[in-house]
CSV table of C-alpha atoms in Angstrom, one decimal:
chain,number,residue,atom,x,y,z
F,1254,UNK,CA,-0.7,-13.0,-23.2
F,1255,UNK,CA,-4.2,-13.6,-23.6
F,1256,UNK,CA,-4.2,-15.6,-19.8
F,1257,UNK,CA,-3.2,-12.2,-18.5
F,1258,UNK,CA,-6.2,-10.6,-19.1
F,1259,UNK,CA,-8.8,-12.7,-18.3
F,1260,UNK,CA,-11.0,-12.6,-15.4
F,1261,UNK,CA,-12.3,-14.9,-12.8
F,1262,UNK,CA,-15.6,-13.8,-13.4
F,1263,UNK,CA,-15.9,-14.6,-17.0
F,1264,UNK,CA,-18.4,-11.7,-17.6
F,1265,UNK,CA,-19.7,-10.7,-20.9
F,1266,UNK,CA,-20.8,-7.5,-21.9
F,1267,UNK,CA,-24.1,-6.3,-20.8
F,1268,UNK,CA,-26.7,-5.5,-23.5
F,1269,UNK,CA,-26.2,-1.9,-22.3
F,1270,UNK,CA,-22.1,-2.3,-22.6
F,1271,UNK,CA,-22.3,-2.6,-26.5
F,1272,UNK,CA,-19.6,-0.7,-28.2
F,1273,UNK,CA,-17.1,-0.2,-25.1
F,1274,UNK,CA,-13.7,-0.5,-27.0
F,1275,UNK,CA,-12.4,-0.1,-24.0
F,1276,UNK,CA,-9.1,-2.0,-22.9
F,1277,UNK,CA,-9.2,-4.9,-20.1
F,1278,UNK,CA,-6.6,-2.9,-18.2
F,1279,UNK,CA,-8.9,0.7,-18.5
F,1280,UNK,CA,-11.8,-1.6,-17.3
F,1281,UNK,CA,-9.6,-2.3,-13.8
F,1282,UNK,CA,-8.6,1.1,-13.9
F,1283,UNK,CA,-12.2,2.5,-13.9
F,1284,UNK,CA,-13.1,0.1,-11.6
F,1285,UNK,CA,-11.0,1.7,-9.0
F,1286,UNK,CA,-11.3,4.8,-9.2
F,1287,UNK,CA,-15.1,4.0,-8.8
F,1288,UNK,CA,-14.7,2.3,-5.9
F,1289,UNK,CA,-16.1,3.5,-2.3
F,1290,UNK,CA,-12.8,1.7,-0.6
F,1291,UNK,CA,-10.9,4.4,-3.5
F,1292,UNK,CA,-12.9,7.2,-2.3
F,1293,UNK,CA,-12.2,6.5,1.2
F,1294,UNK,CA,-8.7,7.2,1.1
F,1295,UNK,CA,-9.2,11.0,0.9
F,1296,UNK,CA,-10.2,11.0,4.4
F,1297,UNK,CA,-7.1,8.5,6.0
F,1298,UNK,CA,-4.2,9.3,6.8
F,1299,UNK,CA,-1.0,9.5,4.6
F,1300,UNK,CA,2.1,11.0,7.4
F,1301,UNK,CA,0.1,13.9,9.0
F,1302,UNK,CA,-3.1,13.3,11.0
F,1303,UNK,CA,-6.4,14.1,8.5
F,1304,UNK,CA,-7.6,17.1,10.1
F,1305,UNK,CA,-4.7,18.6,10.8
F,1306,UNK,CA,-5.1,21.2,7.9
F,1307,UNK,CA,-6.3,20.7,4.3
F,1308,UNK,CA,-3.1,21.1,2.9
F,1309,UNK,CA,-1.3,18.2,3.7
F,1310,UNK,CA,-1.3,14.6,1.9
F,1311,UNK,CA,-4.0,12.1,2.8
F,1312,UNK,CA,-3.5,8.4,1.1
F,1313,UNK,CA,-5.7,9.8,-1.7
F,1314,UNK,CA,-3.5,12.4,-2.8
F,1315,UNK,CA,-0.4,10.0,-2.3
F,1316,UNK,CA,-2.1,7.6,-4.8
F,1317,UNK,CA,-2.5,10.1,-7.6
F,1318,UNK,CA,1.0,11.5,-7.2
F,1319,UNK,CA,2.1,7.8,-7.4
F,1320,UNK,CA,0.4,7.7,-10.3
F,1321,UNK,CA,1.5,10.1,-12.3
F,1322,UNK,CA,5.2,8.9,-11.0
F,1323,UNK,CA,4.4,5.3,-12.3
F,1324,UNK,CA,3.5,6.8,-15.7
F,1325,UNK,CA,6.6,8.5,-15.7
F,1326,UNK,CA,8.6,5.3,-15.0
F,1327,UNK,CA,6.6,3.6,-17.7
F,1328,UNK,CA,7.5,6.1,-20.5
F,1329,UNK,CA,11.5,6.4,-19.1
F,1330,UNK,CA,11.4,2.5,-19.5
F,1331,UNK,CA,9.7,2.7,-22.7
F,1332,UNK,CA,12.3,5.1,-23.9
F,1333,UNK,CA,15.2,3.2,-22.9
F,1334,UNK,CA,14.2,-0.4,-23.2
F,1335,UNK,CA,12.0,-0.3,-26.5
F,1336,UNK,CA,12.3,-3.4,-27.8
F,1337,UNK,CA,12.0,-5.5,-23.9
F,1338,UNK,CA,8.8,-2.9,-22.8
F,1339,UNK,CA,7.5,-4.2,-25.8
F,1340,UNK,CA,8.3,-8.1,-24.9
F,1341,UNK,CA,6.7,-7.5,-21.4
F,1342,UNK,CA,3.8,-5.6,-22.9
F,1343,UNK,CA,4.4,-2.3,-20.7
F,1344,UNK,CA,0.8,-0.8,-20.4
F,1345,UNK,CA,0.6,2.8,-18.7
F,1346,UNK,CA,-3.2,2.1,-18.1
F,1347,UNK,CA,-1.9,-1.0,-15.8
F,1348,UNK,CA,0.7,0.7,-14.2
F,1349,UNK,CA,-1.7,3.3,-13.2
F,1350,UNK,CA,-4.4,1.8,-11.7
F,1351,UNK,CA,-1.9,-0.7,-9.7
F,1352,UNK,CA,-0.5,3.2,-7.9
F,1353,UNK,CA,-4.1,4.4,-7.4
F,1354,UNK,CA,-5.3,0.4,-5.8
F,1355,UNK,CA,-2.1,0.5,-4.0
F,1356,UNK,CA,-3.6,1.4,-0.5
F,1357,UNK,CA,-6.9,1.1,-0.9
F,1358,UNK,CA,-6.5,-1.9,2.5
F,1359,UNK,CA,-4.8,0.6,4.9
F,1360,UNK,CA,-7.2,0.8,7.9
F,1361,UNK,CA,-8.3,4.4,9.3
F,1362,UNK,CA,-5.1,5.9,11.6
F,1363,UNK,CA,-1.9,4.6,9.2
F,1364,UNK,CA,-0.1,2.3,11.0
F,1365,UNK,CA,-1.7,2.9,14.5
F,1366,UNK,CA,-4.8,1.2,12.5
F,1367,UNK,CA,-2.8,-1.5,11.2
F,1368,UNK,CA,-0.6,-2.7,14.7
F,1369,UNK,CA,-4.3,-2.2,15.8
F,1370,UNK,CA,-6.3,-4.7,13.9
F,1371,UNK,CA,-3.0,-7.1,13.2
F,1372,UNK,CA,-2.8,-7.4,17.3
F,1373,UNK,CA,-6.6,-7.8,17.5
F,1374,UNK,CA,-6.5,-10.8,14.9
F,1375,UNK,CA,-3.4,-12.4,16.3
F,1376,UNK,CA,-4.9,-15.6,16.6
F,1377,UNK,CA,-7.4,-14.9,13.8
F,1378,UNK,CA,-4.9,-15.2,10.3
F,1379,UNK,CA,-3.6,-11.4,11.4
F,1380,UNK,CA,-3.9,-8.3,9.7
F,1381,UNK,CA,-1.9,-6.4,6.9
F,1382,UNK,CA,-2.5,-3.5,4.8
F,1383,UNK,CA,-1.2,-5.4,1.7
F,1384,UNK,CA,-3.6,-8.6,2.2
F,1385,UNK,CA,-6.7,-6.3,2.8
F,1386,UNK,CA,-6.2,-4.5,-0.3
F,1387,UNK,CA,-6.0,-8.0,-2.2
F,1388,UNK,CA,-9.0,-8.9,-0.2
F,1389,UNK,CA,-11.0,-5.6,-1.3
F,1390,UNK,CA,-10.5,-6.0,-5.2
F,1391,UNK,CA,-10.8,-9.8,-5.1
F,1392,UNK,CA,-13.9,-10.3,-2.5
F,1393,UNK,CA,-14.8,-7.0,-0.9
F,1394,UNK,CA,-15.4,-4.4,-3.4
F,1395,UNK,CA,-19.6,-4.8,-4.5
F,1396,UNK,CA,-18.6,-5.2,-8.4
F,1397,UNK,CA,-19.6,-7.9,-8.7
F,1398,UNK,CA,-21.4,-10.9,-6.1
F,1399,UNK,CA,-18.6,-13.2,-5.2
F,1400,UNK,CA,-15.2,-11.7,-6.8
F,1401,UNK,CA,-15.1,-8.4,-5.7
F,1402,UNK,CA,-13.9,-5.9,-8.4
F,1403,UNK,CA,-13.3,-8.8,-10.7
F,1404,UNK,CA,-9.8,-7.5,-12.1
F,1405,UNK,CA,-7.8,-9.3,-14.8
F,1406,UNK,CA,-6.0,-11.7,-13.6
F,1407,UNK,CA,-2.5,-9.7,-14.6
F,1408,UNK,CA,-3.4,-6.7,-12.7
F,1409,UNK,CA,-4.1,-8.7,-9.7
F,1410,UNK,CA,-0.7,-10.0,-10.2
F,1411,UNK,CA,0.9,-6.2,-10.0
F,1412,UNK,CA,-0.8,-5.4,-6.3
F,1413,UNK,CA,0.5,-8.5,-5.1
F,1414,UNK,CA,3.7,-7.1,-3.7
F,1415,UNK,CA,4.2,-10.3,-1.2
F,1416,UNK,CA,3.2,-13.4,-2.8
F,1417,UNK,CA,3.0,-15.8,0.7
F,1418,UNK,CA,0.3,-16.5,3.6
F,1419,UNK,CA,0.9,-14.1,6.5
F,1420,UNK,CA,0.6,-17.3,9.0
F,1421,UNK,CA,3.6,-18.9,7.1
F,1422,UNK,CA,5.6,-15.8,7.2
F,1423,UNK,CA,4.5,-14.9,11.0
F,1424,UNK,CA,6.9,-14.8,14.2
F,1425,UNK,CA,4.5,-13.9,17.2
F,1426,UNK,CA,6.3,-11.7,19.4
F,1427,UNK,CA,6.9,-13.6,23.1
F,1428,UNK,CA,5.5,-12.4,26.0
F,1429,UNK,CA,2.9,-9.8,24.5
F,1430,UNK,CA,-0.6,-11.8,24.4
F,1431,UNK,CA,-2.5,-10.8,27.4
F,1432,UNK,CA,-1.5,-7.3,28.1
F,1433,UNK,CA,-4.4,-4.3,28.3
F,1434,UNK,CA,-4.9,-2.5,24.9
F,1435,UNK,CA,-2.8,0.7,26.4
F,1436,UNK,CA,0.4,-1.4,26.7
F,1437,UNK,CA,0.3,-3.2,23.2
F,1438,UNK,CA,3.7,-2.2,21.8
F,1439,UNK,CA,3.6,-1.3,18.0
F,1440,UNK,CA,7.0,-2.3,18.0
F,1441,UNK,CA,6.4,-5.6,18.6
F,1442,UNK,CA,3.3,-6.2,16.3
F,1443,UNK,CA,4.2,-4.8,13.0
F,1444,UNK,CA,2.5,-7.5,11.0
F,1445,UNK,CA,4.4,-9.6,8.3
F,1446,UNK,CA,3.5,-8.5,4.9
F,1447,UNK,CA,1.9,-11.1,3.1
F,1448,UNK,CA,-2.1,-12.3,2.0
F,1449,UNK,CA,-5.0,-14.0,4.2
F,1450,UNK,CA,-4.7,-17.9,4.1
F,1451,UNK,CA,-8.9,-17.1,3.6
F,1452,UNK,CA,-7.9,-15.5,0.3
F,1453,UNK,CA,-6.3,-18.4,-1.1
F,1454,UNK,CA,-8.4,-19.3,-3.5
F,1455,UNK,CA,-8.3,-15.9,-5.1
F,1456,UNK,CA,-4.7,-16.7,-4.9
F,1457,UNK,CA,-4.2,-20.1,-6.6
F,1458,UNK,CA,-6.4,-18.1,-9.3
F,1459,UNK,CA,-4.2,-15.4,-9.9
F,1460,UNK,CA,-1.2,-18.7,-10.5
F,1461,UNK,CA,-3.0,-20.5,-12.7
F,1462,UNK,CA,-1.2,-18.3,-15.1
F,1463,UNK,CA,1.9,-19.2,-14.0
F,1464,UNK,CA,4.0,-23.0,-14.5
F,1465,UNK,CA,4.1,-25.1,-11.6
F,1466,UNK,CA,7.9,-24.3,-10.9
F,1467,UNK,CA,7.2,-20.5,-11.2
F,1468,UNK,CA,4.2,-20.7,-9.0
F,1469,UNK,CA,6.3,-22.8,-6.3
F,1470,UNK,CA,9.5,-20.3,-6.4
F,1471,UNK,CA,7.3,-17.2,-6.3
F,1472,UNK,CA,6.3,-18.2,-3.5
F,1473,UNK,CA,9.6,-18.6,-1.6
F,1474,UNK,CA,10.6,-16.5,1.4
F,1475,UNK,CA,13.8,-15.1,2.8
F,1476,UNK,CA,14.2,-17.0,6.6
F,1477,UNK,CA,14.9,-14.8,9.7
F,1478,UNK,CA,15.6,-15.6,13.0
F,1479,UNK,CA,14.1,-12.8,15.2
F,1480,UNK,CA,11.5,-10.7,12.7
F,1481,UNK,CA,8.7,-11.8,10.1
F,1482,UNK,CA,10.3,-13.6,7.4
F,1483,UNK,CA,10.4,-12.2,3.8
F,1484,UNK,CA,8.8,-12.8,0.1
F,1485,UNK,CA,11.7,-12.5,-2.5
F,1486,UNK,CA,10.1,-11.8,-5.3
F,1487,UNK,CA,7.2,-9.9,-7.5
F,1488,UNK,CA,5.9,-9.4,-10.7
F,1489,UNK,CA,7.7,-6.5,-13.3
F,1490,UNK,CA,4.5,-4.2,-13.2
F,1491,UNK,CA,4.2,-4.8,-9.3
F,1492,UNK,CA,8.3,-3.7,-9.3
F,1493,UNK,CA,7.2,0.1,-11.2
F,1494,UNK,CA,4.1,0.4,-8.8
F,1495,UNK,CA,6.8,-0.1,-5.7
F,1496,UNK,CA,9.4,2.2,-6.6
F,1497,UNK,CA,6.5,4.9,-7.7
F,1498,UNK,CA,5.2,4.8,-4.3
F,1499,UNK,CA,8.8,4.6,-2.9
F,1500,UNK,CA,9.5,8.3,-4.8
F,1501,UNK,CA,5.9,9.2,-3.4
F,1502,UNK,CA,6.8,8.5,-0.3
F,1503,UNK,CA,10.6,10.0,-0.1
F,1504,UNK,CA,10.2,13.0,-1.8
F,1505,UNK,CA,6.7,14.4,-2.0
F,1506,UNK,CA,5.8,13.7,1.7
F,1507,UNK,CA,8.9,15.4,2.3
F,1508,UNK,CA,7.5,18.8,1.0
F,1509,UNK,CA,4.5,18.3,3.4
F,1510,UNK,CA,7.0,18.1,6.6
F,1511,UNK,CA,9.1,21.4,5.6
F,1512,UNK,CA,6.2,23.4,4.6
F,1513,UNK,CA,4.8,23.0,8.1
F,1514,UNK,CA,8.2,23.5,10.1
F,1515,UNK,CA,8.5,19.6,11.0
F,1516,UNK,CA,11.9,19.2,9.7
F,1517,UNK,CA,14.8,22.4,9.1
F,1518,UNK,CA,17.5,23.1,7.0
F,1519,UNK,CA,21.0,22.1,9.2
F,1520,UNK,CA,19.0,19.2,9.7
F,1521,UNK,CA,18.6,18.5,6.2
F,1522,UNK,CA,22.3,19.5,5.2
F,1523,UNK,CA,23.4,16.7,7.9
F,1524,UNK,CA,21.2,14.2,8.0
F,1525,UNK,CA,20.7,14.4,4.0
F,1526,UNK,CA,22.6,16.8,1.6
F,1527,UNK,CA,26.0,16.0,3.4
F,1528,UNK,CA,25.0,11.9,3.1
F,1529,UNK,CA,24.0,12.1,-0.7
F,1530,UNK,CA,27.4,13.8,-1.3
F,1531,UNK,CA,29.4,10.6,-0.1
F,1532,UNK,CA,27.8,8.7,-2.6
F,1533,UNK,CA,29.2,10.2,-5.1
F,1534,UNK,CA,26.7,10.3,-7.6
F,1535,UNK,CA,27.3,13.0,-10.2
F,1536,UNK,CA,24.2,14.4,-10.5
F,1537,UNK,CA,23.4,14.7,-6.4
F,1538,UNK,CA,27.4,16.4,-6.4
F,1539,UNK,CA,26.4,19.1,-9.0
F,1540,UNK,CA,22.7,20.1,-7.5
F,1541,UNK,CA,22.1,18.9,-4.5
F,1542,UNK,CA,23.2,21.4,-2.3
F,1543,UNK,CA,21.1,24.5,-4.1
F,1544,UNK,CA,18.3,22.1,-4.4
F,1545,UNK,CA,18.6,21.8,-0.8
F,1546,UNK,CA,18.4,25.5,-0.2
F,1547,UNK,CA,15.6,25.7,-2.8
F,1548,UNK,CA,13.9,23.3,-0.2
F,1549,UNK,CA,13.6,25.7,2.4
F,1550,UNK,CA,13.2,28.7,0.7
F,1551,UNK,CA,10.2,31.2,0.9
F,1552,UNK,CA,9.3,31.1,-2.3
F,1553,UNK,CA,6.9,28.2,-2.9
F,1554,UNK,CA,7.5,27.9,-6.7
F,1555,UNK,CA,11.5,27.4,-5.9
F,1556,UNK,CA,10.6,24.2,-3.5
F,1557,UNK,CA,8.0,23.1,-6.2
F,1558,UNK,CA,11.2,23.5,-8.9
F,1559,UNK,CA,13.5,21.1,-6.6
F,1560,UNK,CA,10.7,18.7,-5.7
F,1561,UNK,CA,10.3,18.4,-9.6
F,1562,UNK,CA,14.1,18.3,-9.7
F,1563,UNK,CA,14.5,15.3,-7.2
F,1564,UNK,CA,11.5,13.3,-8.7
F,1565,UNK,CA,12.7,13.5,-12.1
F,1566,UNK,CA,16.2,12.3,-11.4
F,1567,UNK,CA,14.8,9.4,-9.7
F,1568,UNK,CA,12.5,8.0,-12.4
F,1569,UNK,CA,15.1,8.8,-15.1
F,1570,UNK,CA,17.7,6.8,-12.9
F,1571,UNK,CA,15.4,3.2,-13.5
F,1572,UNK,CA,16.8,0.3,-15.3
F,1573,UNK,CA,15.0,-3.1,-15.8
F,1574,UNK,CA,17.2,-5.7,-14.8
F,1575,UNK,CA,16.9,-9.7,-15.1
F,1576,UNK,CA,16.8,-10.5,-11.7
F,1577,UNK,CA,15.9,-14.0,-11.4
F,1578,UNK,CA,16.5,-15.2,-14.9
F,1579,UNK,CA,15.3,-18.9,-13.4
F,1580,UNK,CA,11.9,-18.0,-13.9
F,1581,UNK,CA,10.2,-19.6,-17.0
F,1582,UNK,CA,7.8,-16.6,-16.9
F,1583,UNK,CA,9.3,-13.4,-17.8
F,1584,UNK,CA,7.0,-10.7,-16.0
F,1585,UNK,CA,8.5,-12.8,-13.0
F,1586,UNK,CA,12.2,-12.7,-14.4
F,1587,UNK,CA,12.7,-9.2,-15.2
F,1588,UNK,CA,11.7,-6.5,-12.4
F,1589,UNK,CA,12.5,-2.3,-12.7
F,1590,UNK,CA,15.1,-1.3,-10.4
F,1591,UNK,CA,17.3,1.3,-9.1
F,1592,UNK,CA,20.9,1.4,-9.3
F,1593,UNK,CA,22.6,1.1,-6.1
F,1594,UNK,CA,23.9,3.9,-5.3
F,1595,UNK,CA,19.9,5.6,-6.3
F,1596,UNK,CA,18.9,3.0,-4.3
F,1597,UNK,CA,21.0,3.7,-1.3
F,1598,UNK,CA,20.0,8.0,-2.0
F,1599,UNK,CA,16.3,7.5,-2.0
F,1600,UNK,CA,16.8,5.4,0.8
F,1601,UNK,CA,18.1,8.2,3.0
F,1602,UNK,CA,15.3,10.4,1.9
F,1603,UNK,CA,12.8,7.7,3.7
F,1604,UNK,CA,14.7,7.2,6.7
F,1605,UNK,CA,14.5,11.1,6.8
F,1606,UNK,CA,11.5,11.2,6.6
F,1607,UNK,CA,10.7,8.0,9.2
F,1608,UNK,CA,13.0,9.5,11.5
F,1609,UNK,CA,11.6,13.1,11.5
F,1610,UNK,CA,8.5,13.5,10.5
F,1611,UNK,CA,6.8,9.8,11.6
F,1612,UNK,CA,8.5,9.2,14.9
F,1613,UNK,CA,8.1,12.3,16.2
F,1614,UNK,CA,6.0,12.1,19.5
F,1615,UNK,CA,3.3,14.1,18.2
F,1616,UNK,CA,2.8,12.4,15.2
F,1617,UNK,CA,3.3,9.2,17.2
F,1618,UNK,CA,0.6,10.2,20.0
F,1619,UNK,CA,-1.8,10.2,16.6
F,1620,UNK,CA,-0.9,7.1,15.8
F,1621,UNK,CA,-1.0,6.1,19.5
F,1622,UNK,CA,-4.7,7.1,20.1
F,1623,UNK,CA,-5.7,5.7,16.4
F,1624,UNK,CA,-4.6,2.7,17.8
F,1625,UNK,CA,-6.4,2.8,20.9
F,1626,UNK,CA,-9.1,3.3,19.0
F,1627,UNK,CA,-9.4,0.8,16.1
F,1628,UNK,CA,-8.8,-1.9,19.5
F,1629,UNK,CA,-11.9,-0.7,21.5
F,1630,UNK,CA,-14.0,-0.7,18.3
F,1631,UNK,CA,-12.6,-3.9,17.3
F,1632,UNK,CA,-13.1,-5.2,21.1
F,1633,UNK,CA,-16.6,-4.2,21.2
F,1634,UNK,CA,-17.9,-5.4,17.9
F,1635,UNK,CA,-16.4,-9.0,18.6
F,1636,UNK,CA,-18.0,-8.8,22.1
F,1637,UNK,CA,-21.8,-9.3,20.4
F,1638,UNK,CA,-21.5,-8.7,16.8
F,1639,UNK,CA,-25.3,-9.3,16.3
F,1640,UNK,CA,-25.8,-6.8,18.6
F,1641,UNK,CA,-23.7,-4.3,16.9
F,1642,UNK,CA,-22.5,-4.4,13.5
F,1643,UNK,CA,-25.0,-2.9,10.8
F,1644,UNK,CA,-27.3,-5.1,9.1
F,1645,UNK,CA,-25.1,-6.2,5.9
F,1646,UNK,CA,-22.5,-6.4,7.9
F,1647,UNK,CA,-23.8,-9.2,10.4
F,1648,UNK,CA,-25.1,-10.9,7.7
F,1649,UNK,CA,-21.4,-11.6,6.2
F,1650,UNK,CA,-20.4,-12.1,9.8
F,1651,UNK,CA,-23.1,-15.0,10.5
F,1652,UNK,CA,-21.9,-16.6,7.5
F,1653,UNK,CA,-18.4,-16.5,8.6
F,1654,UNK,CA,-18.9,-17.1,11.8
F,1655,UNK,CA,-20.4,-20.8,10.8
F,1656,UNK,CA,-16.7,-21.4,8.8
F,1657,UNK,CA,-14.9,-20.1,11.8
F,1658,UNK,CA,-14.1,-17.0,10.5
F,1659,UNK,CA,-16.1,-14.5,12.1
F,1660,UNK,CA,-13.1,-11.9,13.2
F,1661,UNK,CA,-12.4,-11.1,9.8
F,1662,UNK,CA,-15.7,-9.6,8.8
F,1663,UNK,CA,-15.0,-7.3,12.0
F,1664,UNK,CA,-11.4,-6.1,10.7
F,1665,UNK,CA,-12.9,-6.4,7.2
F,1666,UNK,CA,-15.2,-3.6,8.1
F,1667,UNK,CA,-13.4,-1.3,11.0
F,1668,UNK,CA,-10.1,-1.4,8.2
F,1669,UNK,CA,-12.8,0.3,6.0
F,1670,UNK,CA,-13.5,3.3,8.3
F,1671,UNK,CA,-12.1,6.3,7.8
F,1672,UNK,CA,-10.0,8.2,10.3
F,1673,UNK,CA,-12.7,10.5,11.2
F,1674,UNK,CA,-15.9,7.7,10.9
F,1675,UNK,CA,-13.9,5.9,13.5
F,1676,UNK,CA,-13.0,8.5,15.6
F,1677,UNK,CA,-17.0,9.2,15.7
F,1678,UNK,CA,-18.2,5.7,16.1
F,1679,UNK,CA,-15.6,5.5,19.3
F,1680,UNK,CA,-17.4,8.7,20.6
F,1681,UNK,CA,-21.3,7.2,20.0
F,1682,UNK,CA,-19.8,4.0,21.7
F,1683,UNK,CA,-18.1,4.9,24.7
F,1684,UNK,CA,-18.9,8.7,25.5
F,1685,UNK,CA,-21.5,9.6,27.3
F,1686,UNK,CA,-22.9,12.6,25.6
F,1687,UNK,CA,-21.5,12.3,21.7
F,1688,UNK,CA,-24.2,12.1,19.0
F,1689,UNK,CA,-25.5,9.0,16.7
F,1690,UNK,CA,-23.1,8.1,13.7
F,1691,UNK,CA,-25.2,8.7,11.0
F,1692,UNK,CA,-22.3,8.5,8.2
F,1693,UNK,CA,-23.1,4.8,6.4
F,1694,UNK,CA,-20.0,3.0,6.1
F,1695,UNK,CA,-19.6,0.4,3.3
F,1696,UNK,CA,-20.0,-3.4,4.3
């Protein structure tokens, strides 16, 4: 497994680094959690606007909790599966630092931010939250001069959760390319999820510890006919990191929606209790209806108890299954999983919460005016980036500017902004009587 750990960089230990016993996989770890593009994420936006109050979620708090779900998983796996964890070389020091890298690329304003930039760079390789964050810890981050945070090649492996080019998994919506900035539909520009074809290189790294065939069949995607087409397949650890966030995602941010009066209980009891019944899952039949009134109540340490409740029946619900047993690698061949019917119940939980908390027209006029936003910043730095973009900043854009490549330096840094940096920055620019941004942004 030695392959696994090594790192592009081949650095040595400093003079000042003797006696750091430290494992490759606490290295990454520290890495990011030292990372600006880390500490950034307490001031984006998870589901509810930053600002809003400084109770609710931001993408900072969303890592740790994924976190500590992913070392949950780990030790349920471990528990179950003793002798195969062992085989695949389960590390919880892995596992956690692929939950807390997980959305270090997700530009300021969610997913207004990212239908933002993708539209922006639709002629430029496109945009997507997954890339960027491959792009951060493999070029970005200031670890080191040329690799970024200079992770170990397995690591990198677990954040890549769609192992294709975005431009191979691309289709362009029709009759959406010269419209003003107000009308872009973010319907129509979801990005595909997928890496930079400028990251390549990083890339082909990352599959040098992989066979030929296994490097050729990771790469394979499921062909649609009308939406972005799809990568099949990812790496075990990247499978544990996915369905931590997945938990994240369904059941915590749910807590953030009742607490401030988004969602209510007959809506939960139809639109989630009543569903989770027909599946018919024992568990869900015994306690899901008081958990559902332990939801809503007053007292915060009953809602606490059934949050806890719902979490832990998820992660004690994973199995590792071989699901693509033609792989000659077997991080490839086996991936952690749901069981359907867990699949199908956390699944209703997320559509729940989609349905509403996210689409809701005030959380959508957010969104809306992030996205306005990141395009009139994006707009004007592309318009004379000399002129504008801070010193560093135009240097790596001169650079890639002479390779043809100058719009990514732009999205590289606006997707680095936080909410509230860009908000400012739009104010400096384009209103009259706002003050100088004095706030130093990475570049």
């Amino acid at each position: 497994m030695e392959i696994w750990t090594q790192r592009r960089h081949g650095q040595k230990l400093q003079l000042q680094r003797q006696g750091d016993h430290r494992t490759p996989y606490q290295r990454d770890k520290a890495r990011i959690l030292h990372s600006a593009a880390f500490r950034r994420l307490q001031a984006k936006t998870q589901v509810l606007g930053v600002g809003m109050s400084d109770f609710y979620r931001t993408r900072l708090t969303h890592s740790l909790e994924a976190s500590q779900i992913g070392q949950g998983i780990a030790a349920q796996l471990r528990s179950k599966y003793a002798d195969l964890t062992q085989h695949l070389d389960l590390n919880d020091t892995l596992i956690e630092a692929l939950c807390l890298a997980h959305d270090i690329g997700h530009p300021p304003y969610g997913h207004g931010g990212e239908v933002a930039l993708h539209y922006m760079m639709r002629n430029h390789g496109g945009f997507e939250g997954n890339g960027q964050t491959f792009r951060i810890v493999t070029k970005l981050e200031p670890y080191t001069a040329n690799h970024g945070m200079n992770l170990s090649r397995r690591t990198l492996l677990g954040l890549i959760k769609y192992p294709n080019y975005l431009p191979q998994l691309n289709q362009p919506p029709q009759a959406q390319e010269s419209v003003s900035h107000r009308e872009v539909k973010a319907s129509l520009w979801h990005p595909p999820k997928g890496l930079y074809k400028c990251d390549q290189a990083s890339f082909e790294w990352i599959l040098e510890g992989l066979s030929t065939h296994d490097s050729q069949r990771f790469m394979q995607f499921k062909s649609t006919a009308k939406s972005h087409h799809k990568t099949l397949y990812k790496s075990f650890d990247c499978s544990i990191m996915e369905l931590a966030d997945d938990i994240a995602y369904g059941i915590h941010d749910l807590e953030d929606a009742i607490v401030m009066g988004i969602v209510n209980r007959s809506q939960f009891f139809q639109e989630v209790a009543e569903p989770l019944l027909k599946l018919d899952i024992d568990w869900m039949n015994q306690y899901i209806m008081a958990l559902s009134e332990k939801l809503f109540s007053q007292h915060h340490h009953e809602r606490k108890d059934a949050i806890g409740a719902l979490v832990n029946c998820f992660i004690t619900n994973i199995e590792i299954k071989e699901i693509a047993p033609e792989f000659e690698q077997d991080l490839l061949k086996y991936n952690a999983v749901f069981p359907t019917s867990f699949h199908q119940a956390l699944s209703i939980f997320k559509a729940y919460v989609f349905n509403r908390v996210i689409r809701k027209p005030e959380i959508q006029m957010i969104e809306y005016k992030g996205q306005q936003i990141v395009m009139e910043l994006f707009q004007a730095f592309a318009s004379d980036p000399q002129r504008l973009l801070p010193e560093n900043t135009c240097q790596r854009w001169l650079k890639a500017h002479e390779a043809g490549n100058g719009h990514r330096v732009i999205a590289d840094y606006i997707s680095g902004m936080t909410d509230g940096f860009a908000a400012k920055l739009y104010g400096t620019l384009f209103l009259p009587s706002s003050a100088a941004v004095t706030e130093k942004i990475g570049s």
